[in-house]
Short mmCIF file of C-alpha atoms in Angstrom, two decimals:
data_model
loop_
_atom_site.label_atom_id
_atom_site.label_comp_id
_atom_site.label_asym_id
_atom_site.label_seq_id
_atom_site.Cartn_x
_atom_site.Cartn_y
_atom_site.Cartn_z
CA UNK A 1 0.07 0.04 0.05
CA UNK A 2 1.65 3.24 -1.24
CA UNK A 3 1.25 6.64 0.54
CA UNK A 4 2.34 10.03 -0.72
CA UNK A 5 2.44 13.29 1.22
CA UNK A 6 3.06 16.64 -0.25
CA UNK A 7 3.04 20.36 0.77
CA UNK A 8 2.12 21.86 -2.47
CA UNK A 9 2.02 25.45 -1.38
CA UNK A 10 -0.95 26.35 -3.21
CA UNK A 11 -2.81 23.63 -5.24
CA UNK A 12 -3.92 25.97 -7.91
CA UNK A 13 -0.49 27.14 -8.50
CA UNK A 14 0.98 23.58 -8.80
CA UNK A 15 -1.81 22.58 -11.22
CA UNK A 16 -0.03 24.93 -13.56
CA UNK A 17 3.16 23.10 -13.00
CA UNK A 18 2.10 19.44 -14.10
CA UNK A 19 0.32 18.33 -11.01
CA UNK A 20 -2.20 16.31 -12.83
CA UNK A 21 0.61 14.25 -14.52
CA UNK A 22 2.54 13.94 -11.44
CA UNK A 23 -0.49 12.68 -9.41
CA UNK A 24 -0.81 9.92 -11.99
CA UNK A 25 2.78 8.89 -11.91
CA UNK A 26 2.55 8.60 -8.04
CA UNK A 27 0.26 5.56 -8.58
CA UNK A 28 -0.40 5.72 -4.95
CA UNK A 29 -3.30 4.32 -2.81
CA UNK A 30 -3.24 7.56 -0.80
CA UNK A 31 -2.17 11.01 -1.81
CA UNK A 32 -2.10 13.48 1.09
CA UNK A 33 -1.61 17.36 0.48
CA UNK A 34 -0.84 20.13 2.87
CA UNK A 35 -1.18 24.02 2.18
CA UNK A 36 -3.87 23.57 -0.67
CA UNK A 37 -4.61 27.20 -0.02
CA UNK A 38 -8.32 26.66 -1.05
CA UNK A 39 -12.01 27.28 -0.15
CA UNK A 40 -14.66 24.82 -0.91
CA UNK A 41 -15.49 25.17 -4.61
CA UNK A 42 -12.65 26.85 -5.67
CA UNK A 43 -11.03 23.88 -7.64
CA UNK A 44 -12.47 20.92 -9.58
CA UNK A 45 -9.91 18.22 -9.48
CA UNK A 46 -10.89 14.78 -9.56
CA UNK A 47 -9.14 11.62 -10.49
CA UNK A 48 -10.64 8.42 -11.79
CA UNK A 49 -10.60 5.92 -9.06
CA UNK A 50 -10.11 8.22 -6.22
CA UNK A 51 -12.37 10.07 -3.66
CA UNK A 52 -11.07 13.09 -1.84
CA UNK A 53 -11.57 14.86 1.44
CA UNK A 54 -10.84 18.44 2.25
CA UNK A 55 -10.15 20.36 5.36
CA UNK A 56 -10.37 24.12 4.71
CA UNK A 57 -9.16 26.98 6.63
CA UNK A 58 -11.59 29.72 7.64
CA UNK A 59 -9.16 32.31 6.44
CA UNK A 60 -9.07 32.44 2.58
CA UNK A 61 -6.03 31.33 0.86
CA UNK A 62 -4.46 30.02 3.90
CA UNK A 63 -3.34 26.26 4.94
CA UNK A 64 -5.64 23.70 3.98
CA UNK A 65 -5.28 19.81 3.89
CA UNK A 66 -6.69 17.07 1.66
CA UNK A 67 -6.53 13.34 0.95
CA UNK A 68 -7.12 11.56 -2.25
CA UNK A 69 -7.80 7.90 -1.67
CA UNK A 70 -8.51 4.73 -3.78
CA UNK A 71 -10.03 3.04 -0.72
CA UNK A 72 -13.29 3.76 1.02
CA UNK A 73 -12.72 4.93 4.56
CA UNK A 74 -14.90 3.68 7.42
CA UNK A 75 -15.17 7.23 8.58
CA UNK A 76 -13.59 10.79 8.00
CA UNK A 77 -12.97 13.46 10.42
CA UNK A 78 -11.52 16.94 10.23
CA UNK A 79 -9.39 18.87 12.76
CA UNK A 80 -8.35 17.25 15.86
CA UNK A 81 -11.32 17.80 18.03
CA UNK A 82 -10.20 20.98 19.93
CA UNK A 83 -11.99 24.14 18.76
CA UNK A 84 -9.03 26.66 19.06
CA UNK A 85 -7.09 24.58 16.41
CA UNK A 86 -9.72 23.52 14.08
CA UNK A 87 -10.38 26.63 12.07
CA UNK A 88 -7.26 26.49 10.13
CA UNK A 89 -7.81 23.48 7.92
CA UNK A 90 -4.91 21.38 9.43
CA UNK A 91 -5.86 17.90 9.65
CA UNK A 92 -7.89 15.23 7.79
CA UNK A 93 -8.18 11.71 9.45
CA UNK A 94 -9.48 8.67 7.65
CA UNK A 95 -10.22 5.54 9.40
CA UNK A 96 -9.50 2.49 7.46
CA UNK A 97 -10.02 -0.98 8.34
CA UNK A 98 -6.71 -1.72 10.06
CA UNK A 99 -5.20 1.86 10.54
CA UNK A 100 -5.80 5.52 10.89
CA UNK A 101 -4.28 7.86 8.35
CA UNK A 102 -3.76 11.53 9.43
CA UNK A 103 -2.72 14.21 7.13
CA UNK A 104 -1.58 17.19 8.86
CA UNK A 105 -0.04 20.63 8.30
CA UNK A 106 1.62 21.70 11.62
CA UNK A 107 1.53 25.34 12.55
CA UNK A 108 4.78 27.43 11.83
CA UNK A 109 6.09 28.99 14.74
CA UNK A 110 6.86 32.05 12.50
CA UNK A 111 9.58 34.54 12.62
CA UNK A 112 11.13 35.36 15.92
CA UNK A 113 9.07 32.49 17.27
CA UNK A 114 6.16 34.75 17.75
CA UNK A 115 3.68 31.77 17.43
CA UNK A 116 5.79 29.39 19.50
CA UNK A 117 3.41 29.62 22.58
CA UNK A 118 0.47 28.51 20.35
CA UNK A 119 2.76 25.98 18.67
CA UNK A 120 3.47 24.32 21.88
CA UNK A 121 -0.33 23.95 22.72
CA UNK A 122 -0.92 22.40 19.41
CA UNK A 123 1.73 20.04 19.90
CA UNK A 124 0.45 18.76 23.14
CA UNK A 125 -3.19 18.50 21.80
CA UNK A 126 -2.13 16.77 18.60
CA UNK A 127 0.01 14.23 20.56
CA UNK A 128 -3.10 13.50 22.66
CA UNK A 129 -5.34 13.06 19.69
CA UNK A 130 -2.73 10.69 17.99
CA UNK A 131 -2.39 8.68 21.33
CA UNK A 132 -6.27 8.26 21.48
CA UNK A 133 -6.36 6.95 18.01
CA UNK A 134 -3.47 4.53 18.46
CA UNK A 135 -5.48 2.93 21.47
CA UNK A 136 -7.87 1.66 18.92
CA UNK A 137 -5.74 0.75 15.92
CA UNK A 138 -2.34 1.60 14.09
CA UNK A 139 -1.87 5.16 12.96
CA UNK A 140 0.01 6.59 9.92
CA UNK A 141 0.61 10.35 10.38
CA UNK A 142 1.88 12.24 7.30
CA UNK A 143 2.58 15.96 6.43
CA UNK A 144 4.46 19.14 6.83
CA UNK A 145 5.48 18.90 10.72
CA UNK A 146 7.48 22.26 10.39
CA UNK A 147 10.40 20.75 12.35
CA UNK A 148 13.78 19.50 11.56
CA UNK A 149 14.16 17.03 14.42
CA UNK A 150 17.96 16.38 14.40
CA UNK A 151 20.92 18.16 13.21
CA UNK A 152 21.12 15.87 10.30
CA UNK A 153 17.78 17.20 9.21
CA UNK A 154 18.95 20.41 7.84
CA UNK A 155 21.92 21.76 6.09
CA UNK A 156 22.86 24.53 8.48
CA UNK A 157 21.87 23.73 12.18
CA UNK A 158 24.36 26.04 13.90
CA UNK A 159 22.91 29.07 12.19
CA UNK A 160 19.51 28.08 12.63
CA UNK A 161 19.42 26.92 16.27
CA UNK A 162 16.75 29.50 17.51
CA UNK A 163 15.02 29.77 14.25
CA UNK A 164 11.25 28.54 13.71
CA UNK A 165 11.55 24.78 12.80
CA UNK A 166 14.73 24.21 14.66
CA UNK A 167 14.14 25.53 18.20
CA UNK A 168 14.78 23.45 21.21
CA UNK A 169 11.16 23.62 22.04
CA UNK A 170 9.99 22.35 18.68
CA UNK A 171 12.52 19.65 18.43
CA UNK A 172 11.64 18.57 22.04
CA UNK A 173 7.88 18.14 21.01
CA UNK A 174 8.92 15.92 18.18
CA UNK A 175 10.97 13.67 20.46
CA UNK A 176 7.92 13.62 22.87
CA UNK A 177 5.80 12.51 20.00
CA UNK A 178 8.11 9.72 18.91
CA UNK A 179 8.53 8.67 22.65
CA UNK A 180 4.75 8.41 22.78
CA UNK A 181 4.65 5.41 20.53
CA UNK A 182 5.64 6.66 17.02
CA UNK A 183 8.67 5.96 14.69
CA UNK A 184 9.97 8.31 12.18
CA UNK A 185 10.03 5.91 9.20
CA UNK A 186 12.40 7.68 6.91
CA UNK A 187 15.09 7.98 9.74
CA UNK A 188 14.61 4.39 10.72
CA UNK A 189 15.64 3.25 7.45
CA UNK A 190 18.08 5.89 6.70
CA UNK A 191 19.76 6.59 10.03
CA UNK A 192 22.85 8.47 8.70
CA UNK A 193 21.42 9.92 5.49
CA UNK A 194 20.99 13.54 4.93
CA UNK A 195 18.07 14.16 2.56
CA UNK A 196 15.73 17.23 2.38
CA UNK A 197 12.11 17.89 1.63
CA UNK A 198 11.97 21.73 1.69
CA UNK A 199 14.22 24.53 0.35
CA UNK A 200 13.81 28.31 0.57
CA UNK A 201 12.90 30.12 -2.64
CA UNK A 202 15.73 32.42 -1.79
CA UNK A 203 19.31 32.32 -2.71
CA UNK A 204 18.86 29.19 -5.02
CA UNK A 205 18.62 27.08 -1.88
CA UNK A 206 17.05 24.03 -3.89
CA UNK A 207 19.69 24.30 -6.74
CA UNK A 208 22.37 24.30 -3.97
CA UNK A 209 20.56 21.62 -1.86
CA UNK A 210 20.52 24.05 1.38
CA UNK A 211 17.38 22.20 2.67
CA UNK A 212 15.56 20.95 5.67
CA UNK A 213 13.69 17.67 6.26
CA UNK A 214 10.48 18.95 7.68
CA UNK A 215 7.99 16.53 5.92
CA UNK A 216 7.44 13.13 7.58
CA UNK A 217 5.70 9.77 7.69
CA UNK A 218 5.32 8.73 11.40
CA UNK A 219 4.03 5.17 12.04
CA UNK A 220 2.62 3.95 15.26
CA UNK A 221 4.83 1.13 16.96
CA UNK A 222 2.07 -1.23 16.14
CA UNK A 223 2.62 -0.72 12.48
CA UNK A 224 6.35 -0.49 12.21
CA UNK A 225 7.04 -3.97 11.16
CA UNK A 226 4.72 -3.16 8.11
CA UNK A 227 7.00 -0.40 6.91
CA UNK A 228 8.33 -1.53 3.37
CA UNK A 229 10.14 1.39 1.78
CA UNK A 230 10.33 5.14 2.24
CA UNK A 231 11.70 7.89 -0.01
CA UNK A 232 12.07 11.55 -0.34
CA UNK A 233 11.11 12.37 -4.00
CA UNK A 234 13.62 15.21 -4.68
CA UNK A 235 13.10 15.02 -8.37
CA UNK A 236 9.57 16.17 -8.13
CA UNK A 237 9.19 19.85 -8.56
CA UNK A 238 6.21 22.47 -8.47
CA UNK A 239 6.51 23.49 -4.85
CA UNK A 240 9.03 24.68 -2.46
CA UNK A 241 8.62 21.22 -0.84
CA UNK A 242 9.11 17.87 -2.47
CA UNK A 243 6.78 14.80 -2.04
CA UNK A 244 7.69 12.08 0.66
CA UNK A 245 6.57 8.43 0.25
CA UNK A 246 5.75 5.48 2.47
CA UNK A 247 4.80 1.83 1.59
CA UNK A 248 3.29 -0.40 4.11
CA UNK A 249 3.40 -4.22 3.32
#
């Protein structure tokens, strides 16, 4: 079973850059998108054999998540069940027969860490949400989690130590989540490899491969024996992020 996760940074924009052909080339069971930046009715993008589920932000042109799936879910939910978080289109959850799939776009702490306090609240509530799901069945979590967990996960750790996405607080919350019963599927299979999923649009960062790995597939401990292959699809363009892939066997 093949999963793709991709922060498209504006679905309408990436549709002008070959998204439909890229989607078909994925040939995936589930395609999870973040930062769709859409309101309901602003795009008509269907693929034969797939259903889709969308979480829209109240604010126009902001955030947004979606899942395309070849499989009919038992149930679908939006947000994480905490009202203060559930107006920004940040999560879609599909309940499948033997696992939950959660597509998430984690809030950015922003320049100067001005949203860090909110981010910490989100992290605690999101972890509690995932733990509750994991009590029932396995969980696959994917998306832009807006944190490079370890120094190997970004090109320049020393100069980014106190910046959004690499603060001690954000990294600590990722450690807490992993300790709560989840595994970082890519890092499990590639313990010493530096490979990135996001590059700034400035300073030719992608061309120079000055990047960050902030897009993840986390899998609950109960499913980790089913992890087949993982990949970071650096050759797929169209966004400042590239897609990441997981296969479960």
